[in-house]
Short mmCIF file of C-alpha atoms in Angstrom, two decimals:
data_model
loop_
_atom_site.label_atom_id
_atom_site.label_comp_id
_atom_site.label_asym_id
_atom_site.label_seq_id
_atom_site.Cartn_x
_atom_site.Cartn_y
_atom_site.Cartn_z
CA MET A 1483 0.00 0.00 0.00
CA GLY A 1484 1.08 3.60 -0.57
CA PRO A 1485 2.64 5.70 2.18
CA ILE A 1486 0.69 7.84 4.61
CA GLY A 1487 3.06 10.65 5.50
CA THR A 1488 6.20 8.68 6.44
CA CYS A 1489 4.25 5.59 7.57
CA SER A 1490 2.69 2.68 5.80
CA ARG A 1491 -0.99 1.91 6.18
CA TYR A 1492 -0.14 -0.79 8.71
CA SER A 1493 2.24 1.22 10.92
CA PHE A 1494 -0.26 3.27 12.95
CA ILE A 1495 0.91 1.67 16.19
CA VAL A 1496 4.58 2.57 15.72
CA CYS A 1497 4.28 5.85 13.84
CA PRO A 1498 1.30 8.03 14.82
CA THR A 1499 2.45 11.25 13.11
CA SER A 1500 0.22 14.29 12.73
CA ALA A 1501 -0.27 13.34 9.10
CA VAL A 1502 -1.47 9.88 10.11
CA VAL A 1503 -3.81 11.32 12.73
CA GLY A 1504 -5.22 13.83 10.28
CA ARG A 1505 -5.79 11.21 7.62
CA ALA A 1506 -7.48 8.89 10.11
CA ARG A 1507 -9.82 11.65 11.23
CA ARG A 1508 -10.77 12.50 7.65
CA GLN A 1509 -11.28 8.83 6.83
CA ALA A 1510 -13.54 8.48 9.87
CA VAL A 1511 -15.65 11.43 8.72
CA SER A 1512 -16.12 9.76 5.33
CA LEU A 1513 -17.09 6.47 6.96
CA VAL A 1514 -19.61 8.20 9.23
CA ARG A 1515 -21.22 9.80 6.17
CA GLU A 1516 -21.76 6.25 4.90
CA SER A 1517 -23.20 5.29 8.33
CA ARG A 1518 -20.24 2.94 8.86
CA TYR A 1519 -19.85 3.89 12.50
CA GLY A 1520 -18.09 0.72 13.60
CA ASP A 1521 -15.47 1.08 10.88
CA ALA A 1522 -14.98 4.76 11.71
CA ALA A 1523 -14.56 3.96 15.40
CA GLY A 1524 -12.06 1.24 14.56
CA VAL A 1525 -9.91 3.60 12.52
CA LEU A 1526 -9.93 6.25 15.23
CA ALA A 1527 -9.36 3.80 18.09
CA ARG A 1528 -6.27 2.26 16.49
CA VAL A 1529 -4.65 5.62 15.92
CA ALA A 1530 -5.74 6.94 19.31
CA VAL A 1531 -3.97 4.09 21.12
CA ALA A 1532 -0.75 4.69 19.21
CA ALA A 1533 -0.90 8.47 19.51
CA SER A 1534 -1.58 8.25 23.26
CA ARG A 1535 1.51 6.11 23.71
CA LYS A 1536 3.71 8.47 21.72
CA LEU A 1537 2.33 11.89 22.66
CA GLY A 1538 0.52 11.24 25.93
CA ALA A 1539 -3.17 10.75 26.58
CA ALA A 1540 -3.69 14.43 27.50
CA ASP A 1541 -1.96 15.87 24.41
CA THR A 1542 -4.27 18.33 22.63
CA GLU A 1543 -4.20 16.50 19.30
CA VAL A 1544 -4.80 13.18 21.03
CA ILE A 1545 -7.69 14.59 23.06
CA ASP A 1546 -9.31 15.92 19.88
CA LEU A 1547 -8.88 12.53 18.23
CA ARG A 1548 -10.37 10.70 21.21
CA GLY A 1549 -13.20 13.21 21.36
CA GLN A 1550 -14.04 12.40 17.75
CA LEU A 1551 -13.95 8.70 18.63
CA ALA A 1552 -16.35 9.24 21.54
CA ASP A 1553 -18.70 11.23 19.31
CA VAL A 1554 -18.67 8.49 16.67
CA LEU A 1555 -19.43 5.84 19.29
CA LEU A 1556 -22.32 7.95 20.58
CA THR A 1557 -23.72 8.58 17.11
CA GLY A 1558 -23.35 4.89 16.31
CA GLN A 1559 -25.33 4.07 19.46
CA ASP A 1560 -22.43 2.25 21.14
CA TYR A 1561 -23.40 4.07 24.31
CA ARG A 1562 -21.41 2.16 26.89
CA ARG A 1563 -18.13 2.47 25.00
CA ALA A 1564 -18.88 6.13 24.35
CA ALA A 1565 -19.49 6.72 28.06
CA GLN A 1566 -16.20 5.06 28.93
CA GLU A 1567 -14.32 7.17 26.41
CA PHE A 1568 -15.88 10.43 27.58
CA ARG A 1569 -15.00 9.53 31.18
CA ARG A 1570 -11.39 8.70 30.28
CA ILE A 1571 -11.01 11.96 28.37
CA ALA A 1572 -12.32 13.94 31.35
CA ASP A 1573 -9.96 12.12 33.72
CA ASP A 1574 -6.96 12.69 31.45
CA LEU A 1575 -7.78 16.37 31.00
CA LEU A 1576 -7.68 16.77 34.78
CA LEU A 1577 -4.08 15.54 34.76
CA ARG A 1578 -2.95 18.62 32.84
CA PRO A 1579 -1.16 21.35 34.80
CA GLU A 1580 -3.97 23.71 33.73
CA PRO A 1581 -7.06 21.54 33.11
CA ASP A 1582 -9.66 22.66 30.60
CA HIS A 1583 -12.55 22.53 33.08
CA GLU A 1584 -15.09 23.54 30.45
CA ARG A 1585 -14.21 20.56 28.30
CA VAL A 1586 -14.10 18.29 31.34
CA SER A 1587 -17.65 19.34 32.17
CA GLN A 1588 -18.79 18.76 28.60
CA CYS A 1589 -17.30 15.26 28.62
CA ARG A 1590 -18.92 14.37 31.93
CA LEU A 1591 -22.28 15.60 30.73
CA GLN A 1592 -21.88 13.59 27.53
CA GLU A 1593 -20.99 10.58 29.66
CA ALA A 1594 -24.24 11.03 31.58
CA ILE A 1595 -26.22 11.32 28.34
CA CYS A 1596 -24.67 8.06 27.14
CA HIS A 1597 -25.80 6.29 30.30
CA VAL A 1598 -29.34 7.60 29.79
CA HIS A 1599 -29.37 6.14 26.28
CA ALA A 1600 -27.84 2.91 27.58
CA GLY A 1601 -30.76 2.49 29.98
CA ASP A 1602 -29.00 3.49 33.19
CA PRO A 1603 -30.51 6.87 34.14
CA GLU A 1604 -29.66 6.39 37.82
CA LEU A 1605 -25.96 6.35 37.00
CA ALA A 1606 -26.49 9.38 34.76
CA LEU A 1607 -28.13 11.21 37.67
CA HIS A 1608 -25.23 10.36 39.94
CA ILE A 1609 -22.75 11.79 37.43
CA MET A 1610 -24.81 14.95 36.90
CA ARG A 1611 -25.16 15.57 40.63
CA GLU A 1612 -21.41 15.16 41.05
CA LEU A 1613 -20.89 17.58 38.17
CA LEU A 1614 -23.27 20.09 39.75
CA ALA A 1615 -21.34 19.93 43.02
CA ASP A 1616 -18.03 20.44 41.24
CA GLU A 1617 -19.34 23.25 39.05
CA GLY A 1618 -20.93 24.88 42.07
CA SER A 1619 -17.48 25.30 43.57
CA ARG A 1620 -16.29 27.11 40.45
CA PHE A 1621 -19.22 29.35 39.49
CA PRO A 1622 -21.71 31.58 41.33
CA GLU A 1623 -25.08 29.98 41.98
CA ASP A 1624 -26.81 32.19 39.40
CA ASP A 1625 -24.49 31.08 36.59
CA ALA A 1626 -26.52 30.01 33.56
CA ARG A 1627 -24.61 26.73 33.28
CA LEU A 1628 -25.56 25.71 36.80
CA LEU A 1629 -29.17 26.68 36.29
CA GLU A 1630 -29.39 24.64 33.10
CA LEU A 1631 -27.75 21.64 34.75
CA ARG A 1632 -30.24 21.81 37.62
CA ARG A 1633 -33.11 21.77 35.11
CA GLN A 1634 -31.64 18.76 33.36
CA ILE A 1635 -31.30 16.97 36.69
CA GLY A 1636 -34.91 17.76 37.54
CA GLU A 1637 -36.13 16.44 34.20
CA LEU A 1638 -34.09 13.26 34.61
CA GLU A 1639 -35.46 12.79 38.12
CA ILE A 1640 -38.94 12.96 36.59
CA GLY A 1641 -37.83 10.39 34.03
CA VAL A 1642 -36.73 7.88 36.67
CA GLY A 1643 -39.88 8.38 38.72
CA ALA A 1644 -38.24 10.28 41.58
CA VAL A 1645 -41.18 12.67 41.74
CA ASP A 1646 -40.58 14.12 45.21
CA ARG A 1647 -36.90 14.69 44.43
CA ALA A 1648 -37.79 16.29 41.11
CA ARG A 1649 -40.35 18.57 42.74
CA ALA A 1650 -37.78 19.75 45.28
CA THR A 1651 -35.14 20.29 42.59
CA LEU A 1652 -37.46 22.21 40.29
CA THR A 1653 -39.14 24.24 43.02
CA SER A 1654 -35.77 25.49 44.22
CA LEU A 1655 -34.80 26.22 40.63
CA PHE A 1656 -38.06 28.05 39.98
CA GLU A 1657 -37.43 30.33 42.95
CA ASP A 1658 -33.92 31.15 41.74
CA LEU A 1659 -35.02 31.72 38.15
CA THR A 1660 -37.81 34.02 39.28
CA ARG A 1661 -35.36 36.01 41.37
CA ILE A 1662 -32.75 36.21 38.61
CA TYR A 1663 -34.83 36.50 35.43
CA GLY A 1664 -38.39 37.12 36.54
CA PRO A 1665 -41.56 35.02 36.16
CA GLU A 1666 -42.06 35.74 32.44
CA HIS A 1667 -38.66 34.52 31.29
CA GLY A 1668 -38.64 31.45 29.05
CA ALA A 1669 -36.45 29.45 31.42
CA THR A 1670 -38.78 30.18 34.32
CA ILE A 1671 -41.88 29.26 32.32
CA ARG A 1672 -40.29 25.99 31.24
CA VAL A 1673 -39.75 25.00 34.87
CA VAL A 1674 -43.29 26.06 35.75
CA ASP A 1675 -44.56 23.73 33.05
CA LEU A 1676 -42.51 20.87 34.51
CA LEU A 1677 -43.85 21.53 37.98
CA THR A 1678 -47.40 21.74 36.65
CA GLY A 1679 -46.93 18.33 35.12
CA LEU A 1680 -45.96 17.04 38.55
CA GLY A 1681 -48.99 18.62 40.14
CA GLY A 1682 -46.78 21.07 42.01
#
């Protein structure tokens, strides 16, 4: 087979150059367009393993590659593998001297979403509550990200049948949204609708 950068097609494991990584990512995009999610994930996973060994799991290029892999797994409905990959990315990002907390949060939320799709909403709730606690130590309580996460938690609590917990979550959120945005704001009205559905 012809060369890929300075490597042959079969030398991903020993030579994960930027050219190889770039070609793998483009090939994966083409495979996804053909709905060949398993093949796309396979291409990305092989290069990700090699690149992690050479450059380190928290290297920016490697993180981007692994993020693409996690997205492909999610799109291809391989939810448990996607959840594992999002969790590993978040953990590796935290090993950086200056962690990208925004991306860590995104990965953890994506991990929770994967568990919902995989039929384990209780685990998803656990992850989201942990995330809310962590984010609460970084942002003021009226930060839009925290408010949105609280709404998502309330909706998921409704989904798992934890009605009393959901009512408490959403009532507290309603009070904060009313104080911050007022009763006519879209976010406030959305929570009112949820509470109305609960009979609260």
